[in-house]
mmCIF file of N, CA and C in Angstrom:
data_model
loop_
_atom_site.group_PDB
_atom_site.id
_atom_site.type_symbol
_atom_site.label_atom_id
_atom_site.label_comp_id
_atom_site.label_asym_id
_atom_site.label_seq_id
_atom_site.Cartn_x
_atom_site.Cartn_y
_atom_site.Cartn_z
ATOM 1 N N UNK A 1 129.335 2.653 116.259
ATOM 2 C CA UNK A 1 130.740 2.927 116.436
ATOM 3 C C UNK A 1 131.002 3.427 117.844
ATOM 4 N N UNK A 2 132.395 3.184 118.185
ATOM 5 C CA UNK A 2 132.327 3.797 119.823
ATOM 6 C C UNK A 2 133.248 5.486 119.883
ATOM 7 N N UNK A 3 133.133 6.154 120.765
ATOM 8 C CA UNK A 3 133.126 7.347 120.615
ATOM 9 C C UNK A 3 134.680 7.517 120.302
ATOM 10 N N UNK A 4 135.932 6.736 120.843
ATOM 11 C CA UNK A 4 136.900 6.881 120.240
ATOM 12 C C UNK A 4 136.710 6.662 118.875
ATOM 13 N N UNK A 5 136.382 5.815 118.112
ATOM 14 C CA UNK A 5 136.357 5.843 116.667
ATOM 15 C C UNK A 5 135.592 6.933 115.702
ATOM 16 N N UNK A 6 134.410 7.690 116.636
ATOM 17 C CA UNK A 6 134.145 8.391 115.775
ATOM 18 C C UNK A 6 135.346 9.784 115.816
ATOM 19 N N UNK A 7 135.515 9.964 117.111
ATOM 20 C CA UNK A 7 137.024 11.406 117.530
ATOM 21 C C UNK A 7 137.973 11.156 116.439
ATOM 22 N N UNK A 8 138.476 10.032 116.460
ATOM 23 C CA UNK A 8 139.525 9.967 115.498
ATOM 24 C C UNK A 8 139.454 10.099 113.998
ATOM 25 N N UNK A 9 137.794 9.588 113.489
ATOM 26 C CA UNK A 9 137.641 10.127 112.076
ATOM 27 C C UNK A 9 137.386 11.383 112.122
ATOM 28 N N UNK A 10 136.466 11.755 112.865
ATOM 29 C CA UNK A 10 136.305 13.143 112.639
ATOM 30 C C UNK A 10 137.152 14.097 112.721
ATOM 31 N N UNK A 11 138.493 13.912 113.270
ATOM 32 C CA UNK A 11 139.819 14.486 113.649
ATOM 33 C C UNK A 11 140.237 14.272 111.872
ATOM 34 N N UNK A 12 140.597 13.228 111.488
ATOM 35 C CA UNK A 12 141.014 13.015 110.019
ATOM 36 C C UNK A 12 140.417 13.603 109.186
ATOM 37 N N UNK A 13 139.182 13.679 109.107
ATOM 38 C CA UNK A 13 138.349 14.193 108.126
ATOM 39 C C UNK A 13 138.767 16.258 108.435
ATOM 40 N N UNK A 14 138.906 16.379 109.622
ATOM 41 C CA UNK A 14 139.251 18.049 110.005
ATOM 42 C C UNK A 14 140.612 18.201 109.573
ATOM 43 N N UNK A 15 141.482 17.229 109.705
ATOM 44 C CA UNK A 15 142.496 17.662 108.816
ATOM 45 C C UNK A 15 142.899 17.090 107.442
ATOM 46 N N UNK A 16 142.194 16.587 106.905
ATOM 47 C CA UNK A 16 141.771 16.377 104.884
ATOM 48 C C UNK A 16 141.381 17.898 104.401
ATOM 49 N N UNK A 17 140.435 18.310 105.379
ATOM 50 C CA UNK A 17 139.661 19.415 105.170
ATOM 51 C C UNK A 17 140.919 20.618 104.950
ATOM 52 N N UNK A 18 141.542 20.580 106.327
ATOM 53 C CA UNK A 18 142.392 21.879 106.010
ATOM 54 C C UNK A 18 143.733 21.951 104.861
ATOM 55 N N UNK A 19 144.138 20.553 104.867
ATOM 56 C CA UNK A 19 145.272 20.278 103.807
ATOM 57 C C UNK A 19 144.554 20.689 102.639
ATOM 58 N N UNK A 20 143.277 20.394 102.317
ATOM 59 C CA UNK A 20 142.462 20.781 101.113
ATOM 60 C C UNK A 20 142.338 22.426 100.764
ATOM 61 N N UNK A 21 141.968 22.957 101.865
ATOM 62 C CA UNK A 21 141.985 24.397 101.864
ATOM 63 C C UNK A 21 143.441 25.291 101.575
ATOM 64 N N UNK A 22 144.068 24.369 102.141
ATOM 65 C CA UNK A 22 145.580 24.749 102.211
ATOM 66 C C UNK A 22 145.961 24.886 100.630
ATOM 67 N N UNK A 23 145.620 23.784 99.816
ATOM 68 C CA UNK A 23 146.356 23.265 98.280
ATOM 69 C C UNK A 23 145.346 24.284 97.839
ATOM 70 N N UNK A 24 144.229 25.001 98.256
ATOM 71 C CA UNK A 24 143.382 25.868 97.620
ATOM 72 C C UNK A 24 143.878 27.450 97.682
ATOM 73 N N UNK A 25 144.125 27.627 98.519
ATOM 74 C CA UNK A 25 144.663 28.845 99.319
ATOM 75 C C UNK A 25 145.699 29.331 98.883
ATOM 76 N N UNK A 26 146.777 28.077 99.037
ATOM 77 C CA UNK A 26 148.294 28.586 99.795
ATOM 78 C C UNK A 26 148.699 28.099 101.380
ATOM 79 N N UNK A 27 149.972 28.535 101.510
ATOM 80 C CA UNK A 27 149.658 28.171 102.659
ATOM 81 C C UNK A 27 149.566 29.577 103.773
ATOM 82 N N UNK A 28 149.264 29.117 104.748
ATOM 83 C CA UNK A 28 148.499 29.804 106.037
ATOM 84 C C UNK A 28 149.445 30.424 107.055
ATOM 85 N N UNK A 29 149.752 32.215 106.440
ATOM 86 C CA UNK A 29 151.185 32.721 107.334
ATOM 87 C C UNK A 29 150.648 33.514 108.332
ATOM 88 N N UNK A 30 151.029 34.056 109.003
ATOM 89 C CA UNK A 30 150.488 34.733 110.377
ATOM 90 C C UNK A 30 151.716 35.867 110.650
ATOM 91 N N UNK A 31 151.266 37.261 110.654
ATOM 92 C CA UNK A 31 152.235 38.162 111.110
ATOM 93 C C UNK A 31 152.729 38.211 112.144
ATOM 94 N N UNK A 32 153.821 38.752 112.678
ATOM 95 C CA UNK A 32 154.134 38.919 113.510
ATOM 96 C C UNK A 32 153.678 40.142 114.423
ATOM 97 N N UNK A 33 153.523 39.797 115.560
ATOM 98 C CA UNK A 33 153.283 40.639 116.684
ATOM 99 C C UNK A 33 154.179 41.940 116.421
ATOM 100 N N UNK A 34 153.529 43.549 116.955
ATOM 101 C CA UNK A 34 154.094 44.756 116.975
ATOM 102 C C UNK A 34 155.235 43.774 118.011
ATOM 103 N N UNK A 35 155.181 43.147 119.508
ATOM 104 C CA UNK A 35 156.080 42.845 120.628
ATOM 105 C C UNK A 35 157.574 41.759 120.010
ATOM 106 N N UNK A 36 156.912 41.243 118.677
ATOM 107 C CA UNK A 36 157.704 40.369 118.536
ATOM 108 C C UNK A 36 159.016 41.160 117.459
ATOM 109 N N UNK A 37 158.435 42.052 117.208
ATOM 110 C CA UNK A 37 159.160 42.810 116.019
ATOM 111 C C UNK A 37 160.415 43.569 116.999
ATOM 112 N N UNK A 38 159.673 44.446 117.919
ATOM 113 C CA UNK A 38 160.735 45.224 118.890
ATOM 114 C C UNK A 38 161.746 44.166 119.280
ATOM 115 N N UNK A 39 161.258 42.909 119.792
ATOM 116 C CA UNK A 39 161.732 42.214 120.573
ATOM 117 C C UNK A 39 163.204 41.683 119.521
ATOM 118 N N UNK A 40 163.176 41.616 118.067
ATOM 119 C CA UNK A 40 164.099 41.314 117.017
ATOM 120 C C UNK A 40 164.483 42.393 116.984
ATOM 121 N N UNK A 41 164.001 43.644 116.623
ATOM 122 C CA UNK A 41 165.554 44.514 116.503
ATOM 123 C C UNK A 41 166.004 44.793 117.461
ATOM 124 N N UNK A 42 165.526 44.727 119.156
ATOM 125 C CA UNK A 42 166.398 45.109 120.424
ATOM 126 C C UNK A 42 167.766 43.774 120.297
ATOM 127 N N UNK A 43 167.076 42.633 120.096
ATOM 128 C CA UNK A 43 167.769 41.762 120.256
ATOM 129 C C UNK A 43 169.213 41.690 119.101
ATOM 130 N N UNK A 44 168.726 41.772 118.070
ATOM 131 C CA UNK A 44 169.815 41.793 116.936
ATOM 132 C C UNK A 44 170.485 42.999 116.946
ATOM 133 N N UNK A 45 170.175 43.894 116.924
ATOM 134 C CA UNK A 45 170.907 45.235 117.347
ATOM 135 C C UNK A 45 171.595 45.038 118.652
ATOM 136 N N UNK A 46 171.778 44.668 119.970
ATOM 137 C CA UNK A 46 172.958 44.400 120.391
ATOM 138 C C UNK A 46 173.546 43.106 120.370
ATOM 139 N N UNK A 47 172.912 41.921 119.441
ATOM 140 C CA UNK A 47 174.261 40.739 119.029
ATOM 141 C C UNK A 47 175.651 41.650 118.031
ATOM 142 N N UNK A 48 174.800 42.553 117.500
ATOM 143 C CA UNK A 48 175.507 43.352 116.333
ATOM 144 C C UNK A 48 176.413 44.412 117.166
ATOM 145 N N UNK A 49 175.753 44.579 118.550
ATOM 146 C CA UNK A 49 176.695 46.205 118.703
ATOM 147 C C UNK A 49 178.021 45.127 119.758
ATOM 148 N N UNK A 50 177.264 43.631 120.215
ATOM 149 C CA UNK A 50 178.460 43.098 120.885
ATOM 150 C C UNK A 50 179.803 42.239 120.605
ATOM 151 N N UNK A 51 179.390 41.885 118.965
ATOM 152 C CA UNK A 51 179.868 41.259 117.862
ATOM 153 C C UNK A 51 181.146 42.886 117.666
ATOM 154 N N UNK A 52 180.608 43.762 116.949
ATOM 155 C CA UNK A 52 181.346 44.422 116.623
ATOM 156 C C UNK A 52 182.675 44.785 117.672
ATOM 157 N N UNK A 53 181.909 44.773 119.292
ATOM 158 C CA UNK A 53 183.013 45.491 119.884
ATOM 159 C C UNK A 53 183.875 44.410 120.420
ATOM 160 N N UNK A 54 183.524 43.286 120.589
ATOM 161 C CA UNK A 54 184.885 42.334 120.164
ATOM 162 C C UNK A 54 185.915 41.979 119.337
ATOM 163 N N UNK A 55 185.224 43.048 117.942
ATOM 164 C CA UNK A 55 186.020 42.947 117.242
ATOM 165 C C UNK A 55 187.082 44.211 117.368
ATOM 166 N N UNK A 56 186.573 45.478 117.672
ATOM 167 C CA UNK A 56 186.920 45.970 118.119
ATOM 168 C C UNK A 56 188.287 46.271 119.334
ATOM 169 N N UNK A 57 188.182 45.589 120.310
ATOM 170 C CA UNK A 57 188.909 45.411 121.391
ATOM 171 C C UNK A 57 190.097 44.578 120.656
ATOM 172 N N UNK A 58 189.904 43.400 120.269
ATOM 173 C CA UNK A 58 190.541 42.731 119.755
ATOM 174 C C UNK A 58 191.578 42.724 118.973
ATOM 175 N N UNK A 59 191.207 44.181 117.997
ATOM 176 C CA UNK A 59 191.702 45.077 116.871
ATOM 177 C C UNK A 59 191.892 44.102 115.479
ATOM 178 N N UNK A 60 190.608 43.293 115.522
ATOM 179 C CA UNK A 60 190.524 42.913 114.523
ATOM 180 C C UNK A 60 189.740 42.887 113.126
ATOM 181 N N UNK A 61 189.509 42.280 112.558
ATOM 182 C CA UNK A 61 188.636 42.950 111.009
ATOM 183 C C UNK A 61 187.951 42.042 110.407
ATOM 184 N N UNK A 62 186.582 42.720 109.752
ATOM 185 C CA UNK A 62 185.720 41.932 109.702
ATOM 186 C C UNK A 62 185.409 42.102 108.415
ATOM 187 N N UNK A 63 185.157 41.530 107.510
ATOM 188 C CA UNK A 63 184.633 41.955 105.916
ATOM 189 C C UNK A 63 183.476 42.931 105.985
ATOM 190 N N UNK A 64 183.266 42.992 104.780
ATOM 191 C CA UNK A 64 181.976 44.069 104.142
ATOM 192 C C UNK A 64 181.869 45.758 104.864
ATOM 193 N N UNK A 65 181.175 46.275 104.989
ATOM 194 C CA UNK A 65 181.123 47.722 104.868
ATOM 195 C C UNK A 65 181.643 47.811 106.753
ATOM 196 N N UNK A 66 181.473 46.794 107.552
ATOM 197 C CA UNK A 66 181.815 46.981 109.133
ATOM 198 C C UNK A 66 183.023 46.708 108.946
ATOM 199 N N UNK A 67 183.618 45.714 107.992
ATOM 200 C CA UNK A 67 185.501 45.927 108.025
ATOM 201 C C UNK A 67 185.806 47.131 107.491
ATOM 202 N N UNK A 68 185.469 48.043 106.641
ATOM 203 C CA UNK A 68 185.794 49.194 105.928
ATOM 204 C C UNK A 68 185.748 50.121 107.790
ATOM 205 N N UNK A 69 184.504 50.297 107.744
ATOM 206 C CA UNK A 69 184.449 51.082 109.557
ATOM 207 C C UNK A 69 185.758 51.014 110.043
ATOM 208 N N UNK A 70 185.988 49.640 110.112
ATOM 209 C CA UNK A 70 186.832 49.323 111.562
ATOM 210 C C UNK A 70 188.196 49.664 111.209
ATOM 211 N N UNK A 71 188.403 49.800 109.904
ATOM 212 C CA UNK A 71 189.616 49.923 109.413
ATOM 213 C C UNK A 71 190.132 51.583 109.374
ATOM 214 N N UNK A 72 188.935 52.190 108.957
ATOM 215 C CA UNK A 72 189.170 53.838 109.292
ATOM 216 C C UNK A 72 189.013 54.270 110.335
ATOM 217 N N UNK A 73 188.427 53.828 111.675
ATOM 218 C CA UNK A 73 188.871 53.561 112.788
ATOM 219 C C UNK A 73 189.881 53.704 113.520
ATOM 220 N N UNK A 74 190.687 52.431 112.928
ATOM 221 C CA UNK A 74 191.986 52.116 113.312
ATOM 222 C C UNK A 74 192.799 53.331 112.605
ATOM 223 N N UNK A 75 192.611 53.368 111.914
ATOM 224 C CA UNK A 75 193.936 54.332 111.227
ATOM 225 C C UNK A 75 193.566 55.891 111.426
ATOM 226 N N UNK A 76 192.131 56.260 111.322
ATOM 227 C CA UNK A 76 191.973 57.845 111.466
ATOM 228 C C UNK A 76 191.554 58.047 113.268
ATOM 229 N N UNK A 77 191.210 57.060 113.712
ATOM 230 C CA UNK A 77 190.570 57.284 115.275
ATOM 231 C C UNK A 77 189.161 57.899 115.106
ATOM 232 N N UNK A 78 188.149 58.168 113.847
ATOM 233 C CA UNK A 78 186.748 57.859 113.854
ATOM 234 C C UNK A 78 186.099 56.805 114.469
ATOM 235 N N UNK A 79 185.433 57.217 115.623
ATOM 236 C CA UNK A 79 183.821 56.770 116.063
ATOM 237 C C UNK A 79 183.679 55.963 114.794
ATOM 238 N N UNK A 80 183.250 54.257 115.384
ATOM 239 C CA UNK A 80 182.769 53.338 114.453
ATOM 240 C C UNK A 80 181.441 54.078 114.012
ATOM 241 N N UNK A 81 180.779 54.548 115.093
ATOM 242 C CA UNK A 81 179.291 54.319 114.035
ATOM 243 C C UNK A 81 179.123 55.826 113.332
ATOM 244 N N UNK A 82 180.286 56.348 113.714
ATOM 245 C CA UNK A 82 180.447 57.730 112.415
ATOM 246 C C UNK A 82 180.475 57.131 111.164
ATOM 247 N N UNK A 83 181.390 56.733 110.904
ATOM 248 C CA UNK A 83 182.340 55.581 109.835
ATOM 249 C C UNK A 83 181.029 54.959 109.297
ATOM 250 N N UNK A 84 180.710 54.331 109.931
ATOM 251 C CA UNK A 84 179.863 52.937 109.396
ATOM 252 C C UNK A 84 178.369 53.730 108.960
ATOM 253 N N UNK A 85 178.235 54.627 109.134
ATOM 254 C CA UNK A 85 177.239 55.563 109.081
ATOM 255 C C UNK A 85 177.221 55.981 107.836
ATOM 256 N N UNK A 86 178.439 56.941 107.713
ATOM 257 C CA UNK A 86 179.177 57.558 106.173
ATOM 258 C C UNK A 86 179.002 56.666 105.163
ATOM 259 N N UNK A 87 179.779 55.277 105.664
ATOM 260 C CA UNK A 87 179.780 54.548 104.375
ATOM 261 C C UNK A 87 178.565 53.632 103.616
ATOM 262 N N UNK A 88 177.868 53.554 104.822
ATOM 263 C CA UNK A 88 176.622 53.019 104.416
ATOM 264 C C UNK A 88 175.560 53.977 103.982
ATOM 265 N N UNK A 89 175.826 54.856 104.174
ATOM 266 C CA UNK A 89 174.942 56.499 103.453
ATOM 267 C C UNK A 89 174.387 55.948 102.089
ATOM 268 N N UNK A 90 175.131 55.848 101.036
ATOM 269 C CA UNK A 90 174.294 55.493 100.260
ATOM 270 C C UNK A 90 173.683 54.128 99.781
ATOM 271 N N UNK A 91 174.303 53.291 100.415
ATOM 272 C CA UNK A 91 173.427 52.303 100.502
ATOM 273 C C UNK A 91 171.843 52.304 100.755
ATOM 274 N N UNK A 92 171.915 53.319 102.358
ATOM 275 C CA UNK A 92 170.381 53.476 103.038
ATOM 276 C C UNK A 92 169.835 54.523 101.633
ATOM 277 N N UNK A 93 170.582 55.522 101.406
ATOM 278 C CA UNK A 93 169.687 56.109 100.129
ATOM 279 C C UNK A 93 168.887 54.916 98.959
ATOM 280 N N UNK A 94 169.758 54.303 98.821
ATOM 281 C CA UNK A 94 169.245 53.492 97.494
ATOM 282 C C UNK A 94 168.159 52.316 98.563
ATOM 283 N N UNK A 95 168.316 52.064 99.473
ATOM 284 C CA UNK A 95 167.510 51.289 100.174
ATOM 285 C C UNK A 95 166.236 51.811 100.259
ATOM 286 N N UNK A 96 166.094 53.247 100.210
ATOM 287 C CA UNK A 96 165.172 54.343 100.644
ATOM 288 C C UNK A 96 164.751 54.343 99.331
ATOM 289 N N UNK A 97 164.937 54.266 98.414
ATOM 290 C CA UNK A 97 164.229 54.597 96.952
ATOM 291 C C UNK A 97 163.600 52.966 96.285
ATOM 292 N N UNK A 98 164.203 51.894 97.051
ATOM 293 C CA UNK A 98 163.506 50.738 97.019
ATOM 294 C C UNK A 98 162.513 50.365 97.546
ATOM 295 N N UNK A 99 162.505 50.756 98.953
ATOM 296 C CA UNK A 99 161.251 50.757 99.670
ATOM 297 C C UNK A 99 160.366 51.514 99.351
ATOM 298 N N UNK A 100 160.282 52.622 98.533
ATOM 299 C CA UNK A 100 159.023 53.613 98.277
ATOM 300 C C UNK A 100 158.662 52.668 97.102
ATOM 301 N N UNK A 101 159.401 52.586 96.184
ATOM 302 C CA UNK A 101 159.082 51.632 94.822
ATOM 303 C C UNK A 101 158.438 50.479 94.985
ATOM 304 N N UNK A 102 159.020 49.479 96.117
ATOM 305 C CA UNK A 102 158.232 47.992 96.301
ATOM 306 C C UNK A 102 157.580 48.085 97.263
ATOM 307 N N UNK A 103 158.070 48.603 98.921
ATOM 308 C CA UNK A 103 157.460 47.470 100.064
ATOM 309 C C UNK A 103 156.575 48.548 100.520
ATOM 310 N N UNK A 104 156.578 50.018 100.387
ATOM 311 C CA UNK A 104 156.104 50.967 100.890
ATOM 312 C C UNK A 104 157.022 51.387 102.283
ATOM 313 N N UNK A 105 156.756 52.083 103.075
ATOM 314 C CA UNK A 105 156.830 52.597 104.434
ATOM 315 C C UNK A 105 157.787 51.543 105.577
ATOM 316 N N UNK A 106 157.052 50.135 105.777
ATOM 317 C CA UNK A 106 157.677 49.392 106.587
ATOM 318 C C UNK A 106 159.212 49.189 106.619
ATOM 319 N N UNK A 107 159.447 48.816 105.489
ATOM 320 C CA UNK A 107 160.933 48.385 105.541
ATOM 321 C C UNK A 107 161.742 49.754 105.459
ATOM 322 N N UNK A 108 161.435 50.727 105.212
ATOM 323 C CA UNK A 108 162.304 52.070 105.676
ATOM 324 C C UNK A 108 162.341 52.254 107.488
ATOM 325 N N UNK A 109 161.395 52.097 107.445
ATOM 326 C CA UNK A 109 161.272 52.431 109.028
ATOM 327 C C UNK A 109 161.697 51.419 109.939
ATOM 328 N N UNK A 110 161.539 50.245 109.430
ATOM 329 C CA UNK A 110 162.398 48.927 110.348
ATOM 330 C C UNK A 110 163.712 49.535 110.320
ATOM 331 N N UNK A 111 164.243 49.672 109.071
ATOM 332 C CA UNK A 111 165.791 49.977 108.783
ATOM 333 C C UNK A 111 166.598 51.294 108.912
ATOM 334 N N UNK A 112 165.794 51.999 109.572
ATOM 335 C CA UNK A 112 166.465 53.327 110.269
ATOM 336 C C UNK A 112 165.320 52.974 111.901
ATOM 337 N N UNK A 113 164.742 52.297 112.295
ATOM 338 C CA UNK A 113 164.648 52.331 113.381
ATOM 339 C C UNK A 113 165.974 51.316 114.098
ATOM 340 N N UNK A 114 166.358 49.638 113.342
ATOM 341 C CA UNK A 114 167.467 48.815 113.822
ATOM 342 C C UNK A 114 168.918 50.173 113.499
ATOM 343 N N UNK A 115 169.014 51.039 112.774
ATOM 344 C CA UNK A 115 170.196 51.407 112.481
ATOM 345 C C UNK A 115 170.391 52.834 113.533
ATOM 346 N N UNK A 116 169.285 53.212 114.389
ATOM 347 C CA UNK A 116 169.371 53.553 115.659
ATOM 348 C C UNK A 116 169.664 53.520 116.646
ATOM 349 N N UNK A 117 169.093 51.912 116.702
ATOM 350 C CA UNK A 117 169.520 51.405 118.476
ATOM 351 C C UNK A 117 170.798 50.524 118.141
ATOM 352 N N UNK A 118 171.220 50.423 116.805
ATOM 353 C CA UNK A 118 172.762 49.959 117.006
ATOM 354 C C UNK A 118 173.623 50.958 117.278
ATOM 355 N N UNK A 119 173.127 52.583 116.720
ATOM 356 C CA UNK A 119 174.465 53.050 117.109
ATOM 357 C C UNK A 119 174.512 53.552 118.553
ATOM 358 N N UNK A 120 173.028 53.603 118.821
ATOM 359 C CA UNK A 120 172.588 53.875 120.433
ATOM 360 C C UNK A 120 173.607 52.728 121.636
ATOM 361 N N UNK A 121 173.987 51.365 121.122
ATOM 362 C CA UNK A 121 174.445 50.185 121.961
ATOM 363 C C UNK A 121 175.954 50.420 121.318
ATOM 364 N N UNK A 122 175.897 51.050 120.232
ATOM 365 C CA UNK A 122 177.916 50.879 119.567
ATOM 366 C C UNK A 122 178.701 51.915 120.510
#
């Protein structure tokens, strides 16, 4: 056989192999980087703090617990991320008694570390 023909089976046969391992396994996930994690909540935490203050300026309103904010806002002159803070209070409580129950530690700490640097950018 000539050496292209054997590269190319032996290439096929390396991936029979892993599709095989794969249907054995599962499939094959890979965590994310500590850099890649910061790099999502810096990033989403100010689409969120620049989202809001357009809405803001605008004086307009947005559903779910950030239209409730914006609305006591408007009418009492509360600091959004006072507001949005208050009202999401018990949400993060009950969020906080989910994460000890299922995920452990991580997802508390993702979710008061993103609910930091949003009000740090609001």
């Amino acid at each position: 056989m000539r050496p292209d023909k054997d590269r190319a089976s032996s290439r096929k046969q390396d991936i029979a192999k892993r599709k095989n391992a794969q249907a054995e396994e599962g499939p094959v996930t890979e965590k994310h980087g500590l850099h890649e994690d910061a790099l999502a909540l810096v990033l989403g935490s100010l689409m969120v703090a620049l989202g809001t203050t357009i809405y803001t300026k605008a004086v307009l309103v947005v559903g779910g617990m950030a239209g409730v904010a914006l609305l006591l806002q408007y009418t009492t002159g509360v600091q959004f991320w006072l507001g949005f803070s208050l009202i999401n209070l018990p949400c993060s409580v009950g969020d906080d008694w989910a994460a000890r129950s299922s995920r452990g530690r991580s997802l508390r700490s993702a979710s008061f570390r993103s609910f930091r640097a949003s009000r740090a950018n609001g």
